Amino acid sequence: MPPGSRPNKMLLRPPKQDSRARLFCFPYSGLGASMYNKWPDQVDGVEICRVQPPGRENRYREPHYGTYEELAEQVTEALLPHLDRPFAFFGHCGGALPGFATALHLARAGLPTPHTLFISSQVAPHDGPFGRFLQLTNSELAVELAELTRAMGGTPSPDMIQMSLRVLRADITANQRYHLTEPVLLPCAVHVIGWSEDKEIRPEQMGGWHAYAEDGRYAETTLEGGHHAFLDAPCELLTTLTERLCSAEPYG
């Protein structure tokens, strides 16, 4: 197989070459890239690129990534050919920290970094690990997975729940192991997104992210909705994610 022709499993589909910018979206704990199936593929020239970590959906037979640091290395290798134009990372709750870890890995390796790191419903790494999901039993997690499946418009089945539970438990373990002793300054903007009715992570619990951004490169937004409102790609969220990226100067 010629170099560069091997399928890139880290992305649900190959990025297009005519996009103005790219928004790479990391999935929620226990799920895969298809959780963004209600999101458009493109918003005002910004392509929505769905990240697919190993161990789930079409990568079910592959071993779990292990830690966020290991996942960041894998994501970096896979995304590097597609970081040739302005890009941003988005992650919600359990998907936010892998996005941060990847941005940090890119910065430390001297590689292109995101225009903006979007953090939704997650505390800063030095304030975690945090969240009630980290303390739940498998039976309790199964109930949460069933509710999340319904929120995504699906119908939960016992086999599907058991398969997702295995992934969710491994993702939670990665979250439990991830902690920074102190903030790290990133060479990109950091935009924190909270949700007015979120009972898992309150907007005011996310202020620790301010220490990760340079002066003038930090922003906070609170949108209407609960913890799973992002799944429906509300217009206010898409506007928040793409308006600055749309005006970013092309690379080169």
CSV table of N, CA and C in Angstrom, one decimal, residues 24-177:
chain,number,residue,atom,x,y,z
A,24,PHE,N,-12.2,19.7,15.1
A,24,PHE,CA,-12.1,18.3,15.5
A,24,PHE,C,-12.9,18.1,16.8
A,25,CYS,N,-13.8,17.2,16.8
A,25,CYS,CA,-14.7,16.9,17.9
A,25,CYS,C,-14.4,15.6,18.6
A,26,PHE,N,-14.1,15.6,19.9
A,26,PHE,CA,-13.8,14.4,20.6
A,26,PHE,C,-15.0,13.8,21.3
A,27,PRO,N,-15.2,12.5,21.2
A,27,PRO,CA,-16.5,11.9,21.8
A,27,PRO,C,-16.5,11.9,23.3
A,28,TYR,N,-17.7,11.8,23.8
A,28,TYR,CA,-18.0,11.7,25.2
A,28,TYR,C,-17.6,10.3,25.7
A,29,SER,N,-17.3,10.2,27.0
A,29,SER,CA,-16.9,8.9,27.6
A,29,SER,C,-17.9,7.8,27.2
A,30,GLY,N,-17.4,6.6,26.8
A,30,GLY,CA,-18.2,5.5,26.6
A,30,GLY,C,-18.8,5.4,25.2
A,31,LEU,N,-18.6,6.5,24.4
A,31,LEU,CA,-19.2,6.6,23.1
A,31,LEU,C,-18.1,6.8,22.0
A,32,GLY,N,-18.6,6.8,20.8
A,32,GLY,CA,-17.7,7.1,19.6
A,32,GLY,C,-18.1,8.3,18.8
A,33,ALA,N,-17.5,8.4,17.7
A,33,ALA,CA,-17.7,9.6,16.8
A,33,ALA,C,-19.1,9.8,16.4
A,34,SER,N,-19.9,8.7,16.3
A,34,SER,CA,-21.2,8.8,15.8
A,34,SER,C,-22.2,9.6,16.8
A,35,MET,N,-21.7,9.9,18.0
A,35,MET,CA,-22.5,10.7,18.9
A,35,MET,C,-22.7,12.1,18.3
A,36,TYR,N,-21.9,12.4,17.3
A,36,TYR,CA,-22.1,13.7,16.6
A,36,TYR,C,-23.0,13.6,15.4
A,37,ASN,N,-23.8,12.5,15.3
A,37,ASN,CA,-24.6,12.3,14.1
A,37,ASN,C,-25.6,13.4,13.8
A,38,LYS,N,-26.0,14.1,14.8
A,38,LYS,CA,-27.0,15.2,14.6
A,38,LYS,C,-26.3,16.5,14.2
A,39,TRP,N,-25.0,16.5,14.2
A,39,TRP,CA,-24.3,17.8,13.9
A,39,TRP,C,-24.1,17.8,12.4
A,40,PRO,N,-24.1,19.0,11.8
A,40,PRO,CA,-23.8,19.2,10.4
A,40,PRO,C,-22.4,18.8,10.0
A,41,ASP,N,-22.1,18.5,8.8
A,41,ASP,CA,-20.8,18.2,8.4
A,41,ASP,C,-19.9,19.5,8.2
A,42,GLN,N,-20.6,20.6,8.0
A,42,GLN,CA,-19.9,21.9,7.7
A,42,GLN,C,-20.8,23.1,8.2
A,43,VAL,N,-20.1,24.1,8.7
A,43,VAL,CA,-20.8,25.3,9.2
A,43,VAL,C,-20.0,26.5,8.7
A,44,ASP,N,-20.5,27.2,7.7
A,44,ASP,CA,-19.9,28.4,7.2
A,44,ASP,C,-18.4,28.2,6.8
A,45,GLY,N,-18.2,27.1,6.2
A,45,GLY,CA,-16.8,26.8,5.7
A,45,GLY,C,-15.9,26.0,6.7
A,46,VAL,N,-16.4,25.9,7.9
A,46,VAL,CA,-15.7,25.1,8.9
A,46,VAL,C,-16.2,23.7,8.9
A,47,GLU,N,-15.3,22.7,8.6
A,47,GLU,CA,-15.7,21.3,8.5
A,47,GLU,C,-15.7,20.7,9.9
A,48,ILE,N,-16.7,19.9,10.2
A,48,ILE,CA,-16.8,19.2,11.5
A,48,ILE,C,-16.2,17.8,11.3
A,49,CYS,N,-15.1,17.6,12.0
A,49,CYS,CA,-14.3,16.4,11.8
A,49,CYS,C,-14.5,15.6,13.1
A,50,ARG,N,-15.1,14.4,13.0
A,50,ARG,CA,-15.4,13.6,14.2
A,50,ARG,C,-14.2,12.6,14.5
A,51,VAL,N,-13.7,12.8,15.7
A,51,VAL,CA,-12.5,11.9,16.1
A,51,VAL,C,-13.1,10.6,16.6
A,52,GLN,N,-12.4,9.5,16.2
A,52,GLN,CA,-12.8,8.2,16.6
A,52,GLN,C,-11.7,7.4,17.4
A,53,PRO,N,-11.7,7.5,18.7
A,53,PRO,CA,-10.6,6.8,19.4
A,53,PRO,C,-10.8,5.3,19.3
A,54,PRO,N,-9.7,4.5,19.5
A,54,PRO,CA,-9.8,3.1,19.4
A,54,PRO,C,-10.6,2.4,20.5
A,55,GLY,N,-11.1,1.2,20.2
A,55,GLY,CA,-11.9,0.5,21.2
A,55,GLY,C,-13.4,0.6,21.2
A,56,ARG,N,-13.9,1.3,20.1
A,56,ARG,CA,-15.4,1.5,20.0
A,56,ARG,C,-15.8,1.6,18.6
A,57,GLU,N,-17.1,1.4,18.4
A,57,GLU,CA,-17.8,1.4,17.1
A,57,GLU,C,-17.0,0.7,16.0
A,58,ASN,N,-16.5,1.3,14.9
A,58,ASN,CA,-15.8,0.6,13.9
A,58,ASN,C,-14.4,0.3,14.3
A,59,ARG,N,-14.0,0.7,15.5
A,59,ARG,CA,-12.6,0.3,16.0
A,59,ARG,C,-12.8,-0.6,17.3
A,60,TYR,N,-13.9,-1.3,17.3
A,60,TYR,CA,-14.2,-2.0,18.5
A,60,TYR,C,-13.2,-3.1,18.9
A,61,ARG,N,-12.6,-3.7,17.8
A,61,ARG,CA,-11.7,-4.8,18.1
A,61,ARG,C,-10.3,-4.4,18.4
A,62,GLU,N,-10.0,-3.1,18.4
A,62,GLU,CA,-8.7,-2.5,18.7
A,62,GLU,C,-8.7,-2.3,20.2
A,63,PRO,N,-7.5,-2.4,20.8
A,63,PRO,CA,-7.3,-2.2,22.3
A,63,PRO,C,-7.6,-0.7,22.6
A,64,HIS,N,-8.1,-0.6,23.8
A,64,HIS,CA,-8.4,0.8,24.3
A,64,HIS,C,-7.1,1.6,24.4
A,65,TYR,N,-7.1,2.9,24.3
A,65,TYR,CA,-5.9,3.7,24.2
A,65,TYR,C,-5.2,3.8,25.6
A,66,GLY,N,-5.8,3.5,26.7
A,66,GLY,CA,-5.1,3.4,28.0
A,66,GLY,C,-5.2,4.7,28.7
A,67,THR,N,-4.4,5.7,28.4
A,67,THR,CA,-4.3,7.0,29.1
A,67,THR,C,-4.5,8.1,28.1
A,68,TYR,N,-4.9,9.3,28.6
A,68,TYR,CA,-5.1,10.4,27.7
A,68,TYR,C,-3.8,10.8,27.1
A,69,GLU,N,-2.6,10.6,27.7
A,69,GLU,CA,-1.3,11.0,27.1
A,69,GLU,C,-1.1,10.0,25.9
A,70,GLU,N,-1.4,8.8,26.1
A,70,GLU,CA,-1.2,7.8,25.0
A,70,GLU,C,-2.2,8.1,23.8
A,71,LEU,N,-3.4,8.5,24.2
A,71,LEU,CA,-4.4,8.8,23.1
A,71,LEU,C,-3.9,10.1,22.4
A,72,ALA,N,-3.4,11.1,23.1
A,72,ALA,CA,-2.9,12.3,22.5
A,72,ALA,C,-1.8,12.0,21.4
A,73,GLU,N,-0.9,11.1,21.7
A,73,GLU,CA,0.1,10.7,20.8
A,73,GLU,C,-0.5,10.1,19.5
A,74,GLN,N,-1.5,9.2,19.7
A,74,GLN,CA,-2.1,8.6,18.6
A,74,GLN,C,-2.9,9.6,17.7
A,75,VAL,N,-3.6,10.5,18.4
A,75,VAL,CA,-4.4,11.5,17.7
A,75,VAL,C,-3.5,12.4,16.9
A,76,THR,N,-2.4,12.8,17.5
A,76,THR,CA,-1.5,13.7,16.9
A,76,THR,C,-0.9,13.1,15.6
A,77,GLU,N,-0.5,11.9,15.7
A,77,GLU,CA,0.0,11.2,14.5
A,77,GLU,C,-1.0,11.1,13.4
A,78,ALA,N,-2.3,10.8,13.7
A,78,ALA,CA,-3.4,10.7,12.7
A,78,ALA,C,-3.8,12.0,12.2
A,79,LEU,N,-3.8,13.1,13.0
A,79,LEU,CA,-4.4,14.4,12.5
A,79,LEU,C,-3.3,15.3,11.9
A,80,LEU,N,-2.1,15.0,12.1
A,80,LEU,CA,-1.0,15.9,11.6
A,80,LEU,C,-1.1,16.3,10.1
A,81,PRO,N,-1.5,15.4,9.2
A,81,PRO,CA,-1.6,15.8,7.8
A,81,PRO,C,-2.8,16.7,7.6
A,82,HIS,N,-3.7,16.8,8.6
A,82,HIS,CA,-4.9,17.7,8.4
A,82,HIS,C,-4.8,19.0,9.2
A,83,LEU,N,-3.7,19.3,9.7
A,83,LEU,CA,-3.5,20.5,10.5
A,83,LEU,C,-2.9,21.6,9.6
A,84,ASP,N,-3.2,21.6,8.4
A,84,ASP,CA,-2.6,22.5,7.4
A,84,ASP,C,-3.4,23.8,7.2
A,85,ARG,N,-4.4,24.0,8.1
A,85,ARG,CA,-5.3,25.2,8.0
A,85,ARG,C,-5.8,25.5,9.4
A,86,PRO,N,-6.4,26.6,9.7
A,86,PRO,CA,-6.9,26.9,11.0
A,86,PRO,C,-7.8,25.7,11.5
A,87,PHE,N,-7.6,25.3,12.8
A,87,PHE,CA,-8.4,24.3,13.4
A,87,PHE,C,-8.6,24.5,14.8
A,88,ALA,N,-9.6,23.8,15.4
A,88,ALA,CA,-9.9,23.9,16.8
A,88,ALA,C,-10.3,22.6,17.3
A,89,PHE,N,-10.3,22.4,18.6
A,89,PHE,CA,-10.7,21.1,19.2
A,89,PHE,C,-11.9,21.4,20.1
A,90,PHE,N,-12.9,20.5,20.1
A,90,PHE,CA,-14.0,20.6,21.0
A,90,PHE,C,-14.2,19.3,21.7
A,91,GLY,N,-14.5,19.3,23.0
A,91,GLY,CA,-14.8,18.1,23.7
A,91,GLY,C,-15.8,18.5,24.8
A,92,HIS,N,-16.7,17.6,25.1
A,92,HIS,CA,-17.7,17.8,26.2
A,92,HIS,C,-17.5,16.8,27.3
A,93,CYS,N,-17.4,17.3,28.5
A,93,CYS,CA,-17.2,16.4,29.7
A,93,CYS,C,-16.0,15.5,29.5
A,94,GLY,N,-16.3,14.1,29.4
A,94,GLY,CA,-15.2,13.2,29.2
A,94,GLY,C,-14.5,13.3,27.9
A,95,GLY,N,-15.0,14.1,27.0
A,95,GLY,CA,-14.3,14.3,25.7
A,95,GLY,C,-13.4,15.5,25.7
A,96,ALA,N,-13.6,16.4,26.7
A,96,ALA,CA,-12.8,17.6,26.8
A,96,ALA,C,-11.3,17.4,27.2
A,97,LEU,N,-11.1,16.5,28.1
A,97,LEU,CA,-9.7,16.3,28.6
A,97,LEU,C,-8.8,15.7,27.5
A,98,PRO,N,-9.3,14.7,26.7
A,98,PRO,CA,-8.5,14.2,25.6
A,98,PRO,C,-8.2,15.3,24.6
A,99,GLY,N,-9.1,16.2,24.4
A,99,GLY,CA,-8.8,17.4,23.5
A,99,GLY,C,-7.7,18.2,24.1
A,100,PHE,N,-7.8,18.5,25.4
A,100,PHE,CA,-6.8,19.3,26.0
A,100,PHE,C,-5.4,18.6,26.0
A,101,ALA,N,-5.4,17.3,26.3
A,101,ALA,CA,-4.2,16.5,26.3
A,101,ALA,C,-3.5,16.5,24.9
A,102,THR,N,-4.3,16.5,23.8
A,102,THR,CA,-3.8,16.5,22.5
A,102,THR,C,-3.2,17.9,22.2
A,103,ALA,N,-3.9,18.9,22.6
A,103,ALA,CA,-3.4,20.3,22.4
A,103,ALA,C,-2.1,20.5,23.1
A,104,LEU,N,-2.0,20.0,24.3
A,104,LEU,CA,-0.8,20.1,25.1
A,104,LEU,C,0.4,19.3,24.4
A,105,HIS,N,0.1,18.1,23.9
A,105,HIS,CA,1.1,17.3,23.2
A,105,HIS,C,1.6,18.0,22.0
A,106,LEU,N,0.7,18.6,21.2
A,106,LEU,CA,1.1,19.3,20.0
A,106,LEU,C,2.0,20.5,20.4
A,107,ALA,N,1.7,21.2,21.4
A,107,ALA,CA,2.5,22.4,21.8
A,107,ALA,C,3.9,21.9,22.3
A,108,ARG,N,3.9,20.9,23.1
A,108,ARG,CA,5.2,20.4,23.6
A,108,ARG,C,6.1,19.8,22.5
A,109,ALA,N,5.5,19.3,21.4
A,109,ALA,CA,6.2,18.7,20.3
A,109,ALA,C,6.6,19.8,19.3
A,110,GLY,N,6.2,21.0,19.5
A,110,GLY,CA,6.5,22.1,18.5
A,110,GLY,C,5.7,22.0,17.2
A,111,LEU,N,4.5,21.4,17.3
A,111,LEU,CA,3.7,21.2,16.1
A,111,LEU,C,2.6,22.2,16.1
A,112,PRO,N,1.8,22.3,15.0
A,112,PRO,CA,0.7,23.3,15.0
A,112,PRO,C,-0.3,23.0,16.1
A,113,THR,N,-0.7,24.1,16.7
A,113,THR,CA,-1.7,24.0,17.8
A,113,THR,C,-3.0,24.6,17.4
A,114,PRO,N,-4.1,24.2,18.1
A,114,PRO,CA,-5.4,24.7,17.7
A,114,PRO,C,-5.5,26.2,17.8
A,115,HIS,N,-6.3,26.8,17.0
A,115,HIS,CA,-6.6,28.2,17.1
A,115,HIS,C,-7.3,28.4,18.4
A,116,THR,N,-8.3,27.5,18.8
A,116,THR,CA,-9.0,27.6,20.0
A,116,THR,C,-9.2,26.2,20.6
A,117,LEU,N,-9.1,26.0,21.9
A,117,LEU,CA,-9.5,24.8,22.6
A,117,LEU,C,-10.8,25.1,23.2
A,118,PHE,N,-11.9,24.4,22.8
A,118,PHE,CA,-13.2,24.5,23.4
A,118,PHE,C,-13.4,23.5,24.4
A,119,ILE,N,-13.7,23.9,25.6
A,119,ILE,CA,-14.0,23.0,26.7
A,119,ILE,C,-15.4,23.1,27.2
A,120,SER,N,-16.2,22.0,27.1
A,120,SER,CA,-17.6,22.1,27.5
A,120,SER,C,-17.8,21.1,28.7
A,121,SER,N,-18.3,21.7,29.8
A,121,SER,CA,-18.7,20.9,31.0
A,121,SER,C,-17.6,20.0,31.5
A,122,GLN,N,-16.5,20.6,31.8
A,122,GLN,CA,-15.4,19.9,32.4
A,122,GLN,C,-14.5,20.8,33.2
A,123,VAL,N,-14.1,20.3,34.4
A,123,VAL,CA,-13.2,21.2,35.2
A,123,VAL,C,-11.8,21.1,34.7
A,124,ALA,N,-10.9,22.1,35.1
A,124,ALA,CA,-9.5,22.1,34.6
A,124,ALA,C,-8.8,20.9,35.2
A,125,PRO,N,-7.7,20.4,34.5
A,125,PRO,CA,-7.0,19.2,34.9
A,125,PRO,C,-6.4,19.3,36.3
A,126,HIS,N,-6.1,20.4,36.8
A,126,HIS,CA,-5.5,20.5,38.1
A,126,HIS,C,-6.6,20.5,39.2
A,127,ASP,N,-7.9,20.6,38.8
A,127,ASP,CA,-9.0,20.6,39.7
A,127,ASP,C,-9.7,19.2,39.7
A,128,GLY,N,-9.2,18.3,38.9
A,128,GLY,CA,-9.8,17.0,38.8
A,128,GLY,C,-8.9,15.9,39.3
A,129,PRO,N,-9.4,14.7,39.2
A,129,PRO,CA,-10.6,14.2,38.5
A,129,PRO,C,-11.9,14.6,39.3
A,130,PHE,N,-12.9,14.9,38.6
A,130,PHE,CA,-14.1,15.4,39.2
A,130,PHE,C,-15.4,14.8,38.4
A,131,GLY,N,-16.4,14.6,39.2
A,131,GLY,CA,-17.7,14.2,38.6
A,131,GLY,C,-18.2,12.9,39.2
A,132,ARG,N,-19.5,12.8,39.3
A,132,ARG,CA,-20.2,11.7,40.0
A,132,ARG,C,-20.0,10.4,39.2
A,133,PHE,N,-19.8,10.5,37.9
A,133,PHE,CA,-19.7,9.3,37.0
A,133,PHE,C,-18.5,8.5,37.5
A,134,LEU,N,-17.5,9.2,38.0
A,134,LEU,CA,-16.2,8.5,38.4
A,134,LEU,C,-16.4,7.5,39.6
A,135,GLN,N,-17.5,7.7,40.3
A,135,GLN,CA,-17.8,6.9,41.5
A,135,GLN,C,-18.9,5.8,41.3
A,136,LEU,N,-19.5,5.8,40.1
A,136,LEU,CA,-20.7,4.9,39.9
A,136,LEU,C,-20.2,3.5,39.7
A,137,THR,N,-21.1,2.5,40.1
A,137,THR,CA,-20.9,1.1,39.8
A,137,THR,C,-21.3,0.8,38.4
A,138,ASN,N,-21.0,-0.4,37.9
A,138,ASN,CA,-21.3,-0.8,36.6
A,138,ASN,C,-22.8,-0.8,36.4
A,139,SER,N,-23.6,-1.2,37.4
A,139,SER,CA,-25.0,-1.2,37.3
A,139,SER,C,-25.6,0.2,37.1
A,140,GLU,N,-25.0,1.2,37.9
A,140,GLU,CA,-25.4,2.6,37.8
A,140,GLU,C,-25.0,3.2,36.5
A,141,LEU,N,-23.8,2.8,36.0
A,141,LEU,CA,-23.4,3.3,34.7
A,141,LEU,C,-24.3,2.8,33.6
A,142,ALA,N,-24.8,1.6,33.7
A,142,ALA,CA,-25.7,1.0,32.7
A,142,ALA,C,-26.9,1.8,32.6
A,143,VAL,N,-27.4,2.3,33.7
A,143,VAL,CA,-28.6,3.1,33.7
A,143,VAL,C,-28.3,4.4,33.0
A,144,GLU,N,-27.2,5.0,33.3
A,144,GLU,CA,-26.8,6.3,32.6
A,144,GLU,C,-26.7,6.1,31.1
A,145,LEU,N,-26.1,5.0,30.7
A,145,LEU,CA,-25.9,4.7,29.3
A,145,LEU,C,-27.3,4.6,28.6
A,146,ALA,N,-28.2,3.9,29.2
A,146,ALA,CA,-29.5,3.8,28.6
A,146,ALA,C,-30.2,5.2,28.4
A,147,GLU,N,-30.0,6.0,29.4
A,147,GLU,CA,-30.6,7.4,29.3
A,147,GLU,C,-29.9,8.2,28.2
A,148,LEU,N,-28.6,8.0,28.1
A,148,LEU,CA,-27.8,8.7,27.1
A,148,LEU,C,-28.2,8.2,25.7
A,149,THR,N,-28.4,6.9,25.6
A,149,THR,CA,-28.8,6.4,24.3
A,149,THR,C,-30.2,7.0,23.8
A,150,ARG,N,-31.1,7.1,24.8
A,150,ARG,CA,-32.4,7.7,24.5
A,150,ARG,C,-32.2,9.2,24.1
A,151,ALA,N,-31.3,9.9,24.8
A,151,ALA,CA,-31.1,11.3,24.5
A,151,ALA,C,-30.5,11.5,23.1
A,152,MET,N,-29.8,10.5,22.6
A,152,MET,CA,-29.3,10.5,21.2
A,152,MET,C,-30.3,10.0,20.2
A,153,GLY,N,-31.5,9.7,20.6
A,153,GLY,CA,-32.5,9.2,19.7
A,153,GLY,C,-32.6,7.7,19.4
A,154,GLY,N,-31.8,7.0,20.2
A,154,GLY,CA,-31.8,5.5,20.0
A,154,GLY,C,-32.6,4.8,21.0
A,155,THR,N,-32.6,3.4,20.9
A,155,THR,CA,-33.3,2.6,21.8
A,155,THR,C,-32.3,1.6,22.4
A,156,PRO,N,-32.1,1.7,23.7
A,156,PRO,CA,-31.0,0.8,24.3
A,156,PRO,C,-31.4,-0.6,24.3
A,157,SER,N,-30.4,-1.5,24.1
A,157,SER,CA,-30.6,-2.9,24.1
A,157,SER,C,-29.6,-3.5,25.1
A,158,PRO,N,-29.8,-4.6,25.7
A,158,PRO,CA,-28.9,-5.2,26.7
A,158,PRO,C,-27.5,-5.4,26.1
A,159,ASP,N,-27.4,-5.9,24.9
A,159,ASP,CA,-26.1,-6.2,24.3
A,159,ASP,C,-25.4,-4.9,24.0
A,160,MET,N,-26.1,-3.9,23.5
A,160,MET,CA,-25.5,-2.6,23.2
A,160,MET,C,-25.0,-1.9,24.5
A,161,ILE,N,-25.8,-2.0,25.6
A,161,ILE,CA,-25.4,-1.4,26.9
A,161,ILE,C,-24.1,-2.1,27.4
A,162,GLN,N,-24.1,-3.4,27.3
A,162,GLN,CA,-22.9,-4.2,27.8
A,162,GLN,C,-21.6,-3.8,27.0
A,163,MET,N,-21.8,-3.7,25.7
A,163,MET,CA,-20.6,-3.3,24.9
A,163,MET,C,-20.2,-1.9,25.2
A,164,SER,N,-21.1,-1.0,25.4
A,164,SER,CA,-20.8,0.4,25.7
A,164,SER,C,-20.2,0.5,27.1
A,165,LEU,N,-20.7,-0.3,28.0
A,165,LEU,CA,-20.2,-0.3,29.4
A,165,LEU,C,-18.7,-0.6,29.5
A,166,ARG,N,-18.3,-1.5,28.7
A,166,ARG,CA,-16.9,-1.9,28.7
A,166,ARG,C,-16.0,-0.7,28.3
A,167,VAL,N,-16.4,0.0,27.2
A,167,VAL,CA,-15.7,1.2,26.8
A,167,VAL,C,-15.8,2.3,27.8
A,168,LEU,N,-17.0,2.5,28.4
A,168,LEU,CA,-17.2,3.6,29.3
A,168,LEU,C,-16.3,3.4,30.6
A,169,ARG,N,-16.2,2.1,31.1
A,169,ARG,CA,-15.4,1.9,32.2
A,169,ARG,C,-13.9,2.2,32.0
A,170,ALA,N,-13.4,1.8,30.8
A,170,ALA,CA,-12.1,2.1,30.4
A,170,ALA,C,-11.8,3.6,30.3
A,171,ASP,N,-12.8,4.3,29.7
A,171,ASP,CA,-12.7,5.8,29.6
A,171,ASP,C,-12.7,6.4,30.9
A,172,ILE,N,-13.5,6.0,31.8
A,172,ILE,CA,-13.6,6.5,33.2
A,172,ILE,C,-12.3,6.3,33.9
A,173,THR,N,-11.7,5.1,33.7
A,173,THR,CA,-10.4,4.8,34.3
A,173,THR,C,-9.3,5.8,33.8
A,174,ALA,N,-9.3,6.1,32.5
A,174,ALA,CA,-8.4,7.1,32.0
A,174,ALA,C,-8.6,8.5,32.6
A,175,ASN,N,-9.9,8.8,32.8
A,175,ASN,CA,-10.2,10.1,33.5
A,175,ASN,C,-9.7,10.1,34.9
A,176,GLN,N,-9.9,9.1,35.6
A,176,GLN,CA,-9.5,9.0,37.0
A,176,GLN,C,-8.0,9.1,37.2
A,177,ARG,N,-7.2,8.7,36.2
A,177,ARG,CA,-5.8,8.7,36.2
A,177,ARG,C,-5.2,10.1,35.8
